[in-house]
Amino acid sequence: MSVLEINKLNKSFKGKPVLKNFSLKIDEGEIVAIIGQSGIGKSTLLRCINGLEKIDSGEIIICNRCLKRKMQKDLKLESGLIFQDYNLFPQYTVIQNIILPLVVAKKIKKKEAVIIAKELLEELKLEDKELSYPYELSGGERQRVAIARAIAVNPKIICFDEPTSALDPKLVKQVFKIIKELANKGKAIIIVTHDISFGEKIADRVIEIK
Amino acid sequence: MKNKIITILIIFIIIILGVILGLKIKDKNLKETMIEKEYFVLGLDDSFPPMGYRDDTNEIVGFDIDVAKEVCKRMDVELKLQPISWDAKEQELNSGNIDCIWNGMSKTDEREKTMTLSDSYMKNSMIFVVKNETVYESVEDLKGKKIGVQSGSSAEELLAETEIYGELKEIISYADNMTAFMDMEANQTDAVFVDEVLANYYIASNNKNYKVIYTNLEAEEYVIGFRKQDTELCNKVNNILSEMKNDGSLAEISERWFGKDVTTIK
Amino acid sequence: MDLEYFINLFKILINGLKTSLEIFGLTIIFSIPLGIIVSILARSKSVLIKEITNIYILVMRGTPLLLQIICVYFAPYYILGFTYNRFIAVIIAFSLNYAAYFGEIFRGGIESIDKGQWEVAYTLEFNKVQTFFIIIFPQAVKKILPAISNEIITLVRDTSLAQVVGVTELFSLAQKQANYKFSIIPLLLAGGIYLIISTILTIGFKKVEKKLDYYK
């Protein structure tokens, strides 16, 4: 069953077209890599899916519900985005970073949120970083916190914006494993990357934007 | 850009409409005030010894205050003292925050136009105060010198009428007389032009080695200022003052502050 | 100039200090929330609201506070024909003036926060109010704390302007005592009191800054 369907999506900035009649369909558990030169609109695609940009025409269907020009509220949590520079909340600890969206947006009780967060931290091998602040973490750790924060709210689609750009080879392997595991759990995954070999290795399908 | 201009225009129009509307409402409210109130609010710049000032217990005292107390007693109203900024005295009076200005205020043409003034109750000259050790003996000697004066005071106005005004080196206006005196003490100015009443008090209470130089200006008259429309109140106070003159109570207060009866009420 | 004179003088000045501190405290209580509102309005998408806010900020920062106090106190009489309590007028004028300054400081702080913070909060379904108060504002406060402490210490000294409408605060009482005794000592003593208050505030702000230093 497809969780995400994009039909004839058009998006331009100041009259300059970035995405032209772009179509895509992703099923549960599928990994799709989007490759292409930088500045060509790969990130824009992720921003459109996550409601950060209004689209000019076409449609984005998430879980059989159409997202027209603007994002409906309850659809936001169906899709998670891990930003290239992670955008962790610097004033909160690792565990607070993960709990906050659960408590604030999903209205889950704090006790339950803590349980969910601890499980995730364990899975991502961050259990000893629970009370650290983002500035105290390495790049790889920060990325894993961002992943934990995004998947805590249990989205069906997870978008990665250049997940390998700031990592050394050893850490690339680690994030590779994490992404694979997420897919095994049934998440639909879109990876935007300029690293063609990484994209080809990890993805079930590679799409190049020209 | 067009949007901006239109926005700004709209705001200005709203403000102007508001002011016009407000002025209309204000006209209706212009009526005789005070007479039937329980309080008599006396406005003063409480830094003018010995007319009205704060003593070392922070009480507002002075010759004017003692007279006002007696007047209020006879009018059977309660006296309230309201410190004001001397520069804003006309607004304070007109807006009804105070009922009179009673603070050794000199009678001037300007004030006669904007207020109803009481009979003059005291005479006062404007004088120059200089240090004893200086060679200045007459007004003539102060040509080409620096003079200090309190800003907004009638001394400042009257300095312009002295014969040496055009030939002064510099006139320096201070927020209060104390600063003017301190600056002269520090030799920054050569003389202070000030009310004789205040100068005498200052020199006596501080044992200062100062002398005074009299001008040939006509003596000032101290008056009480009321709102233009409060003529009835003004008459009432005038009557009580002459009553007090006749029964000796005014002289008594004067003797307490000046050692003799200096009042000019008839 | 004996000890009794000093004790007496000190008592009088403490009386004035009470008024000064009332002005100070009430101004902070009103102007900081108002400043937050101003900073939000100044970033409004509506051109009208944005322009009105900008004009407000321009007027408040572009004219002397002294004039503003006089206007706030006397304007209701000249426009509407009524007068009101001078202390309230002082609080209104101070709050409006400081709200403009705080508003500009807050706006600068908010705009210095990475746009990514807004975006990530958006994708995590925080609404704008939640994003502002939970994510953005706490980060902004850390950045602007030195500017805020500056402004607040300026306010301590600015309270002396209240005397222009006859509110007898610390400095005006000192001036009056100075006038009565023709002595500069009351003024120096008042200066010392201002200095003590400012020192306490400076130390306090340093402590808060340290406290906020737990993250980078």
PDB file of C-alpha atoms in Angstrom, chain B residues 3-4 7-8 11 18-19 22-23 25-26 29-30 45-47 49 53-58 82-85 88 91-92 94-95 97 176-178 181-182 201-202 206, chain C residues 5 8-9 12 15 47-49 51-52 55 70 73-74 77-84 86 163-168 173 175-184 187:
ATOM      1  CA  ASN B   3       0.767  50.679   1.096  1.00  0.00           C
ATOM      2  CA  LYS B   4       3.090  52.292   3.601  1.00  0.00           C
ATOM      3  CA  THR B   7      -1.143  53.361   6.229  1.00  0.00           C
ATOM      4  CA  ILE B   8       0.675  56.352   7.628  1.00  0.00           C
ATOM      5  CA  ILE B  11      -3.045  56.790  11.192  1.00  0.00           C
ATOM      6  CA  GLY B  18      -9.363  62.031  17.879  1.00  0.00           C
ATOM      7  CA  VAL B  19      -7.930  65.392  18.838  1.00  0.00           C
ATOM      8  CA  GLY B  22     -11.526  65.506  22.220  1.00  0.00           C
ATOM      9  CA  LEU B  23     -11.413  69.289  22.000  1.00  0.00           C
ATOM     10  CA  ILE B  25     -15.755  67.282  24.664  1.00  0.00           C
ATOM     11  CA  LYS B  26     -13.334  69.456  26.565  1.00  0.00           C
ATOM     12  CA  ASN B  29     -16.296  70.570  30.679  1.00  0.00           C
ATOM     13  CA  LEU B  30     -14.984  74.093  31.039  1.00  0.00           C
ATOM     14  CA  ASP B  45       7.735  73.771  43.675  1.00  0.00           C
ATOM     15  CA  ASP B  46       8.733  72.700  47.160  1.00  0.00           C
ATOM     16  CA  SER B  47      12.275  73.987  46.870  1.00  0.00           C
ATOM     17  CA  PRO B  49      12.848  78.567  51.028  1.00  0.00           C
ATOM     18  CA  TYR B  53      10.149  74.038  50.926  1.00  0.00           C
ATOM     19  CA  ARG B  54      10.888  70.769  52.656  1.00  0.00           C
ATOM     20  CA  ASP B  55      12.535  70.968  56.052  1.00  0.00           C
ATOM     21  CA  ASP B  56      14.804  68.311  57.515  1.00  0.00           C
ATOM     22  CA  THR B  57      11.856  66.136  58.507  1.00  0.00           C
ATOM     23  CA  ASN B  58      10.635  66.197  54.899  1.00  0.00           C
ATOM     24  CA  GLN B  82       0.919  69.179  45.786  1.00  0.00           C
ATOM     25  CA  PRO B  83       4.542  69.393  44.653  1.00  0.00           C
ATOM     26  CA  ILE B  84       4.774  70.240  40.971  1.00  0.00           C
ATOM     27  CA  SER B  85       7.449  70.941  38.450  1.00  0.00           C
ATOM     28  CA  ALA B  88       4.598  72.741  34.167  1.00  0.00           C
ATOM     29  CA  GLN B  91      -0.731  72.948  32.776  1.00  0.00           C
ATOM     30  CA  GLU B  92      -1.121  71.692  36.338  1.00  0.00           C
ATOM     31  CA  ASN B  94      -5.478  74.469  33.927  1.00  0.00           C
ATOM     32  CA  SER B  95      -5.986  70.736  34.072  1.00  0.00           C
ATOM     33  CA  ASN B  97      -4.715  69.044  39.302  1.00  0.00           C
ATOM     34  CA  ASP B 176      17.167  75.257  40.724  1.00  0.00           C
ATOM     35  CA  ASN B 177      18.744  78.090  42.645  1.00  0.00           C
ATOM     36  CA  MET B 178      20.960  75.839  44.694  1.00  0.00           C
ATOM     37  CA  PHE B 181      24.735  79.220  43.917  1.00  0.00           C
ATOM     38  CA  MET B 182      27.021  76.209  43.893  1.00  0.00           C
ATOM     39  CA  TYR B 201      17.411  83.270  53.653  1.00  0.00           C
ATOM     40  CA  TYR B 202      20.269  81.539  51.916  1.00  0.00           C
ATOM     41  CA  ASN B 206      24.471  79.287  55.701  1.00  0.00           C
TER      42      ASN B 206
ATOM     43  CA  TYR C   5      21.529  64.968  60.293  1.00  0.00           C
ATOM     44  CA  ASN C   8      17.425  62.026  59.267  1.00  0.00           C
ATOM     45  CA  LEU C   9      18.439  62.645  55.684  1.00  0.00           C
ATOM     46  CA  ILE C  12      13.857  60.986  53.990  1.00  0.00           C
ATOM     47  CA  ASN C  15      11.013  57.396  51.655  1.00  0.00           C
ATOM     48  CA  VAL C  47       1.440  45.649   6.770  1.00  0.00           C
ATOM     49  CA  LEU C  48      -0.933  47.815   8.794  1.00  0.00           C
ATOM     50  CA  ILE C  49      -0.073  46.251  12.166  1.00  0.00           C
ATOM     51  CA  GLU C  51       3.583  49.919  10.336  1.00  0.00           C
ATOM     52  CA  ILE C  52       1.607  51.018  13.389  1.00  0.00           C
ATOM     53  CA  ILE C  55       5.599  54.147  14.232  1.00  0.00           C
ATOM     54  CA  ILE C  70       4.292  65.142  30.404  1.00  0.00           C
ATOM     55  CA  TYR C  73      -0.189  63.045  32.137  1.00  0.00           C
ATOM     56  CA  PHE C  74      -1.631  66.149  30.517  1.00  0.00           C
ATOM     57  CA  TYR C  77      -7.029  66.730  29.943  1.00  0.00           C
ATOM     58  CA  TYR C  78      -6.370  68.594  26.713  1.00  0.00           C
ATOM     59  CA  ILE C  79      -8.059  65.949  24.575  1.00  0.00           C
ATOM     60  CA  LEU C  80     -10.823  64.565  26.763  1.00  0.00           C
ATOM     61  CA  GLY C  81     -11.082  67.027  29.609  1.00  0.00           C
ATOM     62  CA  PHE C  82     -10.287  64.790  32.547  1.00  0.00           C
ATOM     63  CA  THR C  83      -7.292  64.367  34.783  1.00  0.00           C
ATOM     64  CA  TYR C  84      -6.029  61.406  36.707  1.00  0.00           C
ATOM     65  CA  ARG C  86       0.031  61.446  38.404  1.00  0.00           C
ATOM     66  CA  GLN C 163       9.503  64.446  39.202  1.00  0.00           C
ATOM     67  CA  VAL C 164       8.534  66.371  36.082  1.00  0.00           C
ATOM     68  CA  VAL C 165       4.888  65.739  36.922  1.00  0.00           C
ATOM     69  CA  GLY C 166       5.457  66.228  40.637  1.00  0.00           C
ATOM     70  CA  VAL C 167       5.952  62.646  41.760  1.00  0.00           C
ATOM     71  CA  THR C 168       8.413  62.960  44.626  1.00  0.00           C
ATOM     72  CA  LEU C 173      13.596  64.644  47.493  1.00  0.00           C
ATOM     73  CA  GLN C 175      17.264  67.963  45.393  1.00  0.00           C
ATOM     74  CA  LYS C 176      14.780  69.532  47.744  1.00  0.00           C
ATOM     75  CA  GLN C 177      16.888  68.697  50.765  1.00  0.00           C
ATOM     76  CA  ALA C 178      19.892  70.070  48.918  1.00  0.00           C
ATOM     77  CA  ASN C 179      18.001  73.263  48.207  1.00  0.00           C
ATOM     78  CA  TYR C 180      16.911  73.655  51.776  1.00  0.00           C
ATOM     79  CA  LYS C 181      20.360  73.197  53.243  1.00  0.00           C
ATOM     80  CA  PHE C 182      22.172  74.477  50.177  1.00  0.00           C
ATOM     81  CA  SER C 183      24.350  71.434  50.385  1.00  0.00           C
ATOM     82  CA  ILE C 184      25.391  68.841  47.856  1.00  0.00           C
ATOM     83  CA  LEU C 187      22.567  64.547  46.172  1.00  0.00           C
TER      84      LEU C 187
END
